[in-house]
Amino acid sequence: WEKIVNAVTGVAKEAKNLGEEDPRRIIHSFKVGLAIVVVSLVYYFDFLYEGFGVSAMWAVMTVVVVFEFSVGATLGKGINRAIATLLGGALGVGAHRLASFTGDKIECTMLMVSVFLIAALATYTRFFPKLKARYDYGLLIFILTFSLISVSGYRDDEILDMAQRRLTTILIGGAVTVLVCILIFPVWAGSDLHKITATNIEKLAIFLEGFGHLYFQVPNDNDEEYKASMDEYKSVLNSKGIEDSLVNFAKWEPRHGKFRYRHPWDQYLKIGSLTRECAYKIDALNGYLNSDVEFVLPLQTPVGIRTKIQESCTKMTSECSIALRELAMGINTMTCSLSADSWVLNAKAAAKEFKSSLKTDLWSDTDLLDIVPAITVASLIIDIVSCTVKIANAVHELASL
Amino acid sequence: WEKIVNAVTGVAKEAKNLGEEDPRRIIHSFKVGLAIVVVSLVYYFDFLYEGFGVSAMWAVMTVVVVFEFSVGATLGKGINRAIATLLGGALGVGAHRLASFTGDKIECTMLMVSVFLIAALATYTRFFPKLKARYDYGLLIFILTFSLISVSGYRDDEILDMAQRRLTTILIGGAVTVLVCILIFPVWAGSDLHKITATNIEKLAIFLEGFGHLYFQVPNDNDEEYKASMDEYKSVLNSKGIEDSLVNFAKWEPRHGKFRYRHPWDQYLKIGSLTRECAYKIDALNGYLNSDVEFVLPLQTPVGIRTKIQESCTKMTSECSIALRELAMGINTMTCSLSADSWVLNAKAAAKEFKSSLKTDLWSDTDLLDIVPAITVASLIIDIVSCTVKIANAVHELASL
């Protein structure tokens, strides 16, 4: 009994967390409920139901299947469904007409063969990567409509009526869905993509900021807090899937907020992939904070040696961190943040400083073995500076498009 | 006109490539066509059609919507659809019965309110990450069936019959789909996952093998070939999405080939994430092959210095590369490849050798600035050795499960 109570409170807690994490989820759920109720009015009003009959169910079905979280995804599915139904229906009616000129036996065979061929062909088309990304759902609905129309045509001779009623109800369902989705607290995939791009860059900045503190300073109580927020960069490593789908959705969306219809969404993919590249290097760097590397090389570089690289390294990380923060802010406010450039220049200067510090005699009395980890850390940080430069360029390019 | 010809030949060529890349795609397309034709026989035979009437279309619909490329995905969708239709239908009939005890006006309101609430609740449930991964489609179909049954109950008083007919046709459609999917050249998500895990590890091995050649040797004509095959590791960086979905599908699959029903699929996720970790380090290493890093540090380490680290580094990369190849082969043949262990030990020994070489006076006359890139490369390779050890352990653990 206690177990059940625990399970229920656990689920309730998770539901609450999900809602607090993104309150739009709660609104979305009510929107779906509303759209279904609105479209079910087709059943309640006699003059509507008499027109459509059983086909009225396609309106309800369309709402349930097409309503997605973001406007872009909903529009994409809705447009795909409408066009695919039209094409599939037209082809189905055509095939039925063509077959009806022949005898009953041949008609049956012809319809079967055409359904087999068209279904196989359309299924194969779904493997094309470009079509899969944007029109996968449309191809599915095309197969569905074509098969349904041409197969049921064998039983029902009024398939033109049927196809037309089905198309009309699907259009009603799609229209209700799109209207509810856009008019009531719309969720734009475009702004989400915009925000996630900025957030990911900021996560890198947070890591770099913390790294300077953790690597060069004596451990203290705040370390755990730092570590927790620093680990957020790990979500950037696998962000490609989310970004790709958001870009696909965003391309369906009309002008909204600060984004015009043909906003250069592809540039976000470019920034995203540079951000990930930087995150890979940060992941390598992170190994030097933990005990990962210890198994061959000494992790604990003598403090004396850390101090030698401390100044230039903390400078590089902090300048990079500020530059990335500025870039993230610039994306958020959609301003061309030239202020980031000066921080990038500072970071570059710090990298050059480090380079010349290697030439001095500061190092002559040290054992090479001791300095290897420190040198590697410094050199990874330099790589990160060069990644930051690339991210800055890509962000500026976005601002200029 | 010429443009059209070009476009058509382009599409034809891509279609051919897709087929050659994975001939199962062609077979899959024909399987879908076959399943639709088989299920459309429900329309052609009188005794079947008389039993089902319009509901026959649900059989066709189920085939089109449920038939997926792999057995696991198809089974997952089919089971989800069957159970969700049963539950949604039962609840819909229940709501209808409950409402019918009241007056006409109240009945209508009650049904609307219940549809609104249940749809909103089920939509919200779809945001739970664990449910989303495995039961998303089921929740969608639950909403669909519940809405359709309880809403059309307002018009049709024989909804129990309707719900039952719908469930039967969906079961027929689902059964045909699953049978065609499993009996004719089945595509098992489990074996695909197994293969992709081995291939990804092998891609890392190919990079490491090529890196030893390219970094330490004078450029020659074969370099381009090497480079092309080395870049394949990049697909490993973003492999998480594919692996996650394959694991989800594989969990639905029954015993097949060398895999039992509860094969430890989650262990593949662990191996995959270690493989990706190693790929991130390889990506950092790859920067030292290209001109990425040049902007601050000299890329061209003087040849004299490269020679100093050459022996231990080529030893580490080649031993790692062989170890990874052995591990990949061990996964492919499902044997516990203890032979990989000796290569891993060799790689570890080479790393220790490098460590002690740093202590000798070999380096005393060199400029620190010149050796920084070389040291970084060596130290990244050492990190890769430690990743290889982890991968080897995870693979052994898989063999022991």
PDB file of C-alpha atoms in Angstrom, chain B residues 56-289:
ATOM      1  CA  ALA B  56     -12.696  -2.432 -42.964  1.00  0.00           C
ATOM      2  CA  MET B  57     -10.734   0.707 -43.704  1.00  0.00           C
ATOM      3  CA  TRP B  58      -9.152   0.557 -40.258  1.00  0.00           C
ATOM      4  CA  ALA B  59      -7.306  -2.571 -41.319  1.00  0.00           C
ATOM      5  CA  VAL B  60      -5.726  -0.768 -44.288  1.00  0.00           C
ATOM      6  CA  MET B  61      -4.988   2.250 -42.142  1.00  0.00           C
ATOM      7  CA  THR B  62      -3.280   0.151 -39.485  1.00  0.00           C
ATOM      8  CA  VAL B  63      -0.996  -1.505 -42.035  1.00  0.00           C
ATOM      9  CA  VAL B  64       0.098   1.811 -43.558  1.00  0.00           C
ATOM     10  CA  VAL B  65       0.687   3.509 -40.226  1.00  0.00           C
ATOM     11  CA  VAL B  66       2.212   0.639 -38.241  1.00  0.00           C
ATOM     12  CA  PHE B  67       4.565  -0.923 -40.818  1.00  0.00           C
ATOM     13  CA  GLU B  68       8.062   0.282 -39.983  1.00  0.00           C
ATOM     14  CA  PHE B  69      11.492  -0.666 -41.262  1.00  0.00           C
ATOM     15  CA  SER B  70      12.574  -2.862 -38.359  1.00  0.00           C
ATOM     16  CA  VAL B  71      10.658  -5.602 -36.579  1.00  0.00           C
ATOM     17  CA  GLY B  72      11.091  -3.876 -33.227  1.00  0.00           C
ATOM     18  CA  ALA B  73       9.608  -0.588 -34.414  1.00  0.00           C
ATOM     19  CA  THR B  74       6.690  -2.398 -36.069  1.00  0.00           C
ATOM     20  CA  LEU B  75       5.982  -4.546 -33.018  1.00  0.00           C
ATOM     21  CA  GLY B  76       6.253  -1.531 -30.735  1.00  0.00           C
ATOM     22  CA  LYS B  77       3.770   0.462 -32.782  1.00  0.00           C
ATOM     23  CA  GLY B  78       1.459  -2.510 -33.273  1.00  0.00           C
ATOM     24  CA  ILE B  79       1.311  -3.415 -29.598  1.00  0.00           C
ATOM     25  CA  ASN B  80       0.898   0.230 -28.645  1.00  0.00           C
ATOM     26  CA  ARG B  81      -1.934   0.612 -31.131  1.00  0.00           C
ATOM     27  CA  ALA B  82      -3.745  -2.567 -30.093  1.00  0.00           C
ATOM     28  CA  ILE B  83      -3.620  -1.872 -26.372  1.00  0.00           C
ATOM     29  CA  ALA B  84      -4.380   1.820 -26.761  1.00  0.00           C
ATOM     30  CA  THR B  85      -7.391   1.077 -28.978  1.00  0.00           C
ATOM     31  CA  LEU B  86      -8.673  -1.421 -26.419  1.00  0.00           C
ATOM     32  CA  LEU B  87      -8.254   0.961 -23.483  1.00  0.00           C
ATOM     33  CA  GLY B  88      -9.459   4.063 -25.324  1.00  0.00           C
ATOM     34  CA  GLY B  89     -12.440   2.180 -26.738  1.00  0.00           C
ATOM     35  CA  ALA B  90     -13.398   0.731 -23.348  1.00  0.00           C
ATOM     36  CA  LEU B  91     -13.164   4.109 -21.666  1.00  0.00           C
ATOM     37  CA  GLY B  92     -15.087   5.735 -24.526  1.00  0.00           C
ATOM     38  CA  VAL B  93     -17.907   3.222 -24.284  1.00  0.00           C
ATOM     39  CA  GLY B  94     -17.898   3.666 -20.489  1.00  0.00           C
ATOM     40  CA  ALA B  95     -18.143   7.444 -20.757  1.00  0.00           C
ATOM     41  CA  HIS B  96     -20.953   7.097 -23.249  1.00  0.00           C
ATOM     42  CA  ARG B  97     -22.920   4.697 -20.988  1.00  0.00           C
ATOM     43  CA  LEU B  98     -22.433   6.947 -17.986  1.00  0.00           C
ATOM     44  CA  ALA B  99     -23.597   9.987 -19.918  1.00  0.00           C
ATOM     45  CA  SER B 100     -26.619   8.224 -21.405  1.00  0.00           C
ATOM     46  CA  PHE B 101     -28.224   7.874 -17.951  1.00  0.00           C
ATOM     47  CA  THR B 102     -28.720  11.624 -17.924  1.00  0.00           C
ATOM     48  CA  GLY B 103     -30.794  13.930 -20.081  1.00  0.00           C
ATOM     49  CA  ASP B 104     -29.900  14.862 -23.630  1.00  0.00           C
ATOM     50  CA  LYS B 105     -28.490  18.314 -22.843  1.00  0.00           C
ATOM     51  CA  ILE B 106     -26.408  17.118 -19.918  1.00  0.00           C
ATOM     52  CA  GLU B 107     -25.220  14.098 -21.875  1.00  0.00           C
ATOM     53  CA  CYS B 108     -23.758  16.338 -24.526  1.00  0.00           C
ATOM     54  CA  THR B 109     -21.981  18.553 -21.972  1.00  0.00           C
ATOM     55  CA  MET B 110     -20.699  15.617 -19.981  1.00  0.00           C
ATOM     56  CA  LEU B 111     -19.198  13.981 -23.056  1.00  0.00           C
ATOM     57  CA  MET B 112     -17.533  17.209 -24.107  1.00  0.00           C
ATOM     58  CA  VAL B 113     -16.065  17.801 -20.662  1.00  0.00           C
ATOM     59  CA  SER B 114     -14.775  14.236 -20.412  1.00  0.00           C
ATOM     60  CA  VAL B 115     -13.198  14.410 -23.884  1.00  0.00           C
ATOM     61  CA  PHE B 116     -11.556  17.713 -22.991  1.00  0.00           C
ATOM     62  CA  LEU B 117     -10.169  16.454 -19.689  1.00  0.00           C
ATOM     63  CA  ILE B 118      -8.980  13.061 -20.872  1.00  0.00           C
ATOM     64  CA  ALA B 119      -7.389  14.494 -24.016  1.00  0.00           C
ATOM     65  CA  ALA B 120      -5.580  17.196 -22.031  1.00  0.00           C
ATOM     66  CA  LEU B 121      -4.411  14.700 -19.396  1.00  0.00           C
ATOM     67  CA  ALA B 122      -3.161  12.153 -21.932  1.00  0.00           C
ATOM     68  CA  THR B 123      -1.427  14.884 -23.944  1.00  0.00           C
ATOM     69  CA  TYR B 124       0.364  16.039 -20.808  1.00  0.00           C
ATOM     70  CA  THR B 125       1.397  12.452 -20.057  1.00  0.00           C
ATOM     71  CA  ARG B 126       3.195  12.386 -23.401  1.00  0.00           C
ATOM     72  CA  PHE B 127       5.760  14.833 -21.983  1.00  0.00           C
ATOM     73  CA  PHE B 128       7.073  12.282 -19.449  1.00  0.00           C
ATOM     74  CA  PRO B 129      10.450  11.317 -20.927  1.00  0.00           C
ATOM     75  CA  LYS B 130      10.150   7.610 -20.083  1.00  0.00           C
ATOM     76  CA  LEU B 131       6.660   7.299 -21.546  1.00  0.00           C
ATOM     77  CA  LYS B 132       7.608   9.386 -24.571  1.00  0.00           C
ATOM     78  CA  ALA B 133      10.397   6.974 -25.461  1.00  0.00           C
ATOM     79  CA  ARG B 134       8.271   3.827 -25.547  1.00  0.00           C
ATOM     80  CA  TYR B 135       4.562   4.661 -25.393  1.00  0.00           C
ATOM     81  CA  ASP B 136       4.186   7.958 -27.245  1.00  0.00           C
ATOM     82  CA  TYR B 137       2.310   6.387 -30.126  1.00  0.00           C
ATOM     83  CA  GLY B 138       0.070   4.441 -27.764  1.00  0.00           C
ATOM     84  CA  LEU B 139      -0.949   7.613 -25.923  1.00  0.00           C
ATOM     85  CA  LEU B 140      -1.753   9.301 -29.238  1.00  0.00           C
ATOM     86  CA  ILE B 141      -3.955   6.405 -30.329  1.00  0.00           C
ATOM     87  CA  PHE B 142      -5.590   6.327 -26.908  1.00  0.00           C
ATOM     88  CA  ILE B 143      -6.662   9.968 -27.283  1.00  0.00           C
ATOM     89  CA  LEU B 144      -7.795   9.272 -30.843  1.00  0.00           C
ATOM     90  CA  THR B 145      -9.906   6.226 -30.027  1.00  0.00           C
ATOM     91  CA  PHE B 146     -11.419   7.681 -26.895  1.00  0.00           C
ATOM     92  CA  SER B 147     -12.441  10.896 -28.681  1.00  0.00           C
ATOM     93  CA  LEU B 148     -13.811   9.105 -31.731  1.00  0.00           C
ATOM     94  CA  ILE B 149     -15.823   6.562 -29.766  1.00  0.00           C
ATOM     95  CA  SER B 150     -17.288   8.904 -27.169  1.00  0.00           C
ATOM     96  CA  VAL B 151     -18.017  11.707 -29.666  1.00  0.00           C
ATOM     97  CA  SER B 152     -19.592   9.536 -32.343  1.00  0.00           C
ATOM     98  CA  GLY B 153     -21.537   7.818 -29.568  1.00  0.00           C
ATOM     99  CA  TYR B 154     -23.663  10.931 -29.622  1.00  0.00           C
ATOM    100  CA  ARG B 155     -24.878   9.988 -33.107  1.00  0.00           C
ATOM    101  CA  ASP B 156     -24.703   6.242 -33.165  1.00  0.00           C
ATOM    102  CA  ASP B 157     -26.194   4.221 -30.351  1.00  0.00           C
ATOM    103  CA  GLU B 158     -24.538   0.999 -31.414  1.00  0.00           C
ATOM    104  CA  ILE B 159     -21.126   2.158 -30.372  1.00  0.00           C
ATOM    105  CA  LEU B 160     -20.306  -1.087 -28.618  1.00  0.00           C
ATOM    106  CA  ASP B 161     -20.622  -2.843 -31.974  1.00  0.00           C
ATOM    107  CA  MET B 162     -18.643  -0.106 -33.656  1.00  0.00           C
ATOM    108  CA  ALA B 163     -15.841  -0.215 -31.096  1.00  0.00           C
ATOM    109  CA  GLN B 164     -15.681  -3.977 -31.358  1.00  0.00           C
ATOM    110  CA  ARG B 165     -15.596  -3.961 -35.172  1.00  0.00           C
ATOM    111  CA  ARG B 166     -12.874  -1.333 -35.119  1.00  0.00           C
ATOM    112  CA  LEU B 167     -10.776  -3.297 -32.649  1.00  0.00           C
ATOM    113  CA  THR B 168     -11.132  -6.479 -34.711  1.00  0.00           C
ATOM    114  CA  THR B 169     -10.090  -4.810 -37.964  1.00  0.00           C
ATOM    115  CA  ILE B 170      -7.161  -3.124 -36.261  1.00  0.00           C
ATOM    116  CA  LEU B 171      -6.080  -6.491 -34.887  1.00  0.00           C
ATOM    117  CA  ILE B 172      -6.361  -8.026 -38.385  1.00  0.00           C
ATOM    118  CA  GLY B 173      -4.327  -5.190 -39.883  1.00  0.00           C
ATOM    119  CA  GLY B 174      -1.768  -5.397 -37.109  1.00  0.00           C
ATOM    120  CA  ALA B 175      -1.451  -9.179 -37.411  1.00  0.00           C
ATOM    121  CA  VAL B 176      -0.914  -9.018 -41.188  1.00  0.00           C
ATOM    122  CA  THR B 177       1.684  -6.287 -40.723  1.00  0.00           C
ATOM    123  CA  VAL B 178       3.604  -8.143 -38.045  1.00  0.00           C
ATOM    124  CA  LEU B 179       3.527 -11.423 -39.975  1.00  0.00           C
ATOM    125  CA  VAL B 180       4.761  -9.873 -43.235  1.00  0.00           C
ATOM    126  CA  CYS B 181       7.368  -7.922 -41.311  1.00  0.00           C
ATOM    127  CA  ILE B 182       8.734 -10.937 -39.444  1.00  0.00           C
ATOM    128  CA  LEU B 183       8.356 -13.722 -42.004  1.00  0.00           C
ATOM    129  CA  ILE B 184       9.766 -12.038 -45.135  1.00  0.00           C
ATOM    130  CA  PHE B 185      13.404 -10.991 -44.775  1.00  0.00           C
ATOM    131  CA  PRO B 186      12.974  -9.454 -41.311  1.00  0.00           C
ATOM    132  CA  VAL B 187      15.084  -6.439 -40.345  1.00  0.00           C
ATOM    133  CA  TRP B 188      15.998  -6.740 -36.670  1.00  0.00           C
ATOM    134  CA  ALA B 189      16.756  -3.496 -34.866  1.00  0.00           C
ATOM    135  CA  GLY B 190      18.762  -5.562 -32.379  1.00  0.00           C
ATOM    136  CA  SER B 191      21.236  -6.823 -34.956  1.00  0.00           C
ATOM    137  CA  ASP B 192      21.462  -3.359 -36.487  1.00  0.00           C
ATOM    138  CA  LEU B 193      22.319  -1.924 -33.090  1.00  0.00           C
ATOM    139  CA  HIS B 194      24.861  -4.685 -32.577  1.00  0.00           C
ATOM    140  CA  LYS B 195      26.438  -4.008 -35.949  1.00  0.00           C
ATOM    141  CA  ILE B 196      26.480  -0.226 -35.587  1.00  0.00           C
ATOM    142  CA  THR B 197      28.190  -0.530 -32.190  1.00  0.00           C
ATOM    143  CA  ALA B 198      30.954  -2.634 -33.736  1.00  0.00           C
ATOM    144  CA  THR B 199      31.228  -0.373 -36.815  1.00  0.00           C
ATOM    145  CA  ASN B 200      31.566   2.757 -34.697  1.00  0.00           C
ATOM    146  CA  ILE B 201      34.404   1.225 -32.696  1.00  0.00           C
ATOM    147  CA  GLU B 202      36.042   0.184 -35.946  1.00  0.00           C
ATOM    148  CA  LYS B 203      35.803   3.729 -37.299  1.00  0.00           C
ATOM    149  CA  LEU B 204      37.861   4.927 -34.351  1.00  0.00           C
ATOM    150  CA  ALA B 205      40.410   2.197 -35.076  1.00  0.00           C
ATOM    151  CA  ILE B 206      40.653   3.336 -38.706  1.00  0.00           C
ATOM    152  CA  PHE B 207      41.335   6.899 -37.628  1.00  0.00           C
ATOM    153  CA  LEU B 208      44.034   5.906 -35.188  1.00  0.00           C
ATOM    154  CA  GLU B 209      45.703   3.695 -37.755  1.00  0.00           C
ATOM    155  CA  GLY B 210      45.753   6.511 -40.293  1.00  0.00           C
ATOM    156  CA  PHE B 211      46.833   9.119 -37.777  1.00  0.00           C
ATOM    157  CA  GLY B 212      50.097   7.330 -37.063  1.00  0.00           C
ATOM    158  CA  HIS B 213      50.903   7.357 -40.768  1.00  0.00           C
ATOM    159  CA  LEU B 214      49.838  10.901 -41.534  1.00  0.00           C
ATOM    160  CA  TYR B 215      51.260  12.735 -38.557  1.00  0.00           C
ATOM    161  CA  PHE B 216      54.704  11.241 -38.526  1.00  0.00           C
ATOM    162  CA  GLN B 217      55.414  10.579 -42.150  1.00  0.00           C
ATOM    163  CA  VAL B 218      56.348  12.656 -45.118  1.00  0.00           C
ATOM    164  CA  PRO B 219      53.242  13.446 -47.202  1.00  0.00           C
ATOM    165  CA  ASN B 220      52.685  11.106 -50.113  1.00  0.00           C
ATOM    166  CA  ASP B 221      50.034  10.216 -52.650  1.00  0.00           C
ATOM    167  CA  ASN B 222      48.047   7.836 -50.469  1.00  0.00           C
ATOM    168  CA  ASP B 223      47.261  10.570 -47.968  1.00  0.00           C
ATOM    169  CA  GLU B 224      43.997  11.543 -49.617  1.00  0.00           C
ATOM    170  CA  GLU B 225      42.711   8.001 -49.388  1.00  0.00           C
ATOM    171  CA  TYR B 226      43.655   7.775 -45.748  1.00  0.00           C
ATOM    172  CA  LYS B 227      42.031  11.095 -44.986  1.00  0.00           C
ATOM    173  CA  ALA B 228      38.742  10.088 -46.568  1.00  0.00           C
ATOM    174  CA  SER B 229      38.394   6.915 -44.536  1.00  0.00           C
ATOM    175  CA  MET B 230      39.669   8.644 -41.399  1.00  0.00           C
ATOM    176  CA  ASP B 231      36.910  11.234 -41.521  1.00  0.00           C
ATOM    177  CA  GLU B 232      34.343   8.524 -40.976  1.00  0.00           C
ATOM    178  CA  TYR B 233      34.825   8.858 -37.227  1.00  0.00           C
ATOM    179  CA  LYS B 234      32.810  12.086 -37.488  1.00  0.00           C
ATOM    180  CA  SER B 235      29.583  10.144 -37.870  1.00  0.00           C
ATOM    181  CA  VAL B 236      30.293   8.618 -34.450  1.00  0.00           C
ATOM    182  CA  LEU B 237      30.113  12.057 -32.808  1.00  0.00           C
ATOM    183  CA  ASN B 238      26.371  12.330 -33.439  1.00  0.00           C
ATOM    184  CA  SER B 239      25.402   8.671 -33.126  1.00  0.00           C
ATOM    185  CA  LYS B 240      23.424   9.034 -29.889  1.00  0.00           C
ATOM    186  CA  GLY B 241      20.023   9.586 -31.508  1.00  0.00           C
ATOM    187  CA  ILE B 242      20.227   6.529 -33.743  1.00  0.00           C
ATOM    188  CA  GLU B 243      21.476   4.310 -30.920  1.00  0.00           C
ATOM    189  CA  ASP B 244      18.748   5.440 -28.536  1.00  0.00           C
ATOM    190  CA  SER B 245      15.976   4.662 -30.978  1.00  0.00           C
ATOM    191  CA  LEU B 246      17.503   1.318 -31.986  1.00  0.00           C
ATOM    192  CA  VAL B 247      17.677   0.303 -28.309  1.00  0.00           C
ATOM    193  CA  ASN B 248      14.032   1.257 -27.885  1.00  0.00           C
ATOM    194  CA  PHE B 249      13.060  -0.844 -30.897  1.00  0.00           C
ATOM    195  CA  ALA B 250      15.291  -3.761 -29.919  1.00  0.00           C
ATOM    196  CA  LYS B 251      13.551  -4.024 -26.556  1.00  0.00           C
ATOM    197  CA  TRP B 252      10.310  -4.904 -28.349  1.00  0.00           C
ATOM    198  CA  GLU B 253      11.857  -7.732 -30.322  1.00  0.00           C
ATOM    199  CA  PRO B 254      11.496 -11.425 -29.453  1.00  0.00           C
ATOM    200  CA  ARG B 255      14.390 -13.875 -29.484  1.00  0.00           C
ATOM    201  CA  HIS B 256      16.094 -13.794 -32.889  1.00  0.00           C
ATOM    202  CA  GLY B 257      19.405 -14.992 -34.286  1.00  0.00           C
ATOM    203  CA  LYS B 258      21.981 -14.909 -31.563  1.00  0.00           C
ATOM    204  CA  PHE B 259      19.983 -12.549 -29.372  1.00  0.00           C
ATOM    205  CA  ARG B 260      17.657 -13.736 -26.660  1.00  0.00           C
ATOM    206  CA  TYR B 261      14.533 -11.822 -25.670  1.00  0.00           C
ATOM    207  CA  ARG B 262      16.039  -9.866 -22.782  1.00  0.00           C
ATOM    208  CA  HIS B 263      19.426  -9.264 -24.333  1.00  0.00           C
ATOM    209  CA  PRO B 264      21.249  -6.586 -22.290  1.00  0.00           C
ATOM    210  CA  TRP B 265      20.541  -3.812 -24.813  1.00  0.00           C
ATOM    211  CA  ASP B 266      21.251  -1.065 -22.316  1.00  0.00           C
ATOM    212  CA  GLN B 267      24.879  -2.129 -22.199  1.00  0.00           C
ATOM    213  CA  TYR B 268      25.128  -1.053 -25.851  1.00  0.00           C
ATOM    214  CA  LEU B 269      24.181   2.461 -24.783  1.00  0.00           C
ATOM    215  CA  LYS B 270      27.054   2.391 -22.308  1.00  0.00           C
ATOM    216  CA  ILE B 271      29.530   1.191 -24.944  1.00  0.00           C
ATOM    217  CA  GLY B 272      28.143   3.769 -27.367  1.00  0.00           C
ATOM    218  CA  SER B 273      28.626   6.632 -24.949  1.00  0.00           C
ATOM    219  CA  LEU B 274      32.222   5.562 -24.227  1.00  0.00           C
ATOM    220  CA  THR B 275      32.832   5.297 -27.974  1.00  0.00           C
ATOM    221  CA  ARG B 276      31.543   8.839 -28.408  1.00  0.00           C
ATOM    222  CA  GLU B 277      33.749  10.067 -25.572  1.00  0.00           C
ATOM    223  CA  CYS B 278      36.721   8.584 -27.384  1.00  0.00           C
ATOM    224  CA  ALA B 279      35.536  10.184 -30.624  1.00  0.00           C
ATOM    225  CA  TYR B 280      35.492  13.623 -28.965  1.00  0.00           C
ATOM    226  CA  LYS B 281      39.151  13.180 -28.064  1.00  0.00           C
ATOM    227  CA  ILE B 282      39.884  12.018 -31.586  1.00  0.00           C
ATOM    228  CA  ASP B 283      38.184  15.138 -32.880  1.00  0.00           C
ATOM    229  CA  ALA B 284      40.541  17.246 -30.752  1.00  0.00           C
ATOM    230  CA  LEU B 285      43.450  15.207 -32.107  1.00  0.00           C
ATOM    231  CA  ASN B 286      42.222  15.666 -35.666  1.00  0.00           C
ATOM    232  CA  GLY B 287      42.675  19.411 -35.220  1.00  0.00           C
ATOM    233  CA  TYR B 288      46.417  18.814 -35.079  1.00  0.00           C
ATOM    234  CA  LEU B 289      46.394  17.122 -38.469  1.00  0.00           C
TER     235      LEU B 289
END
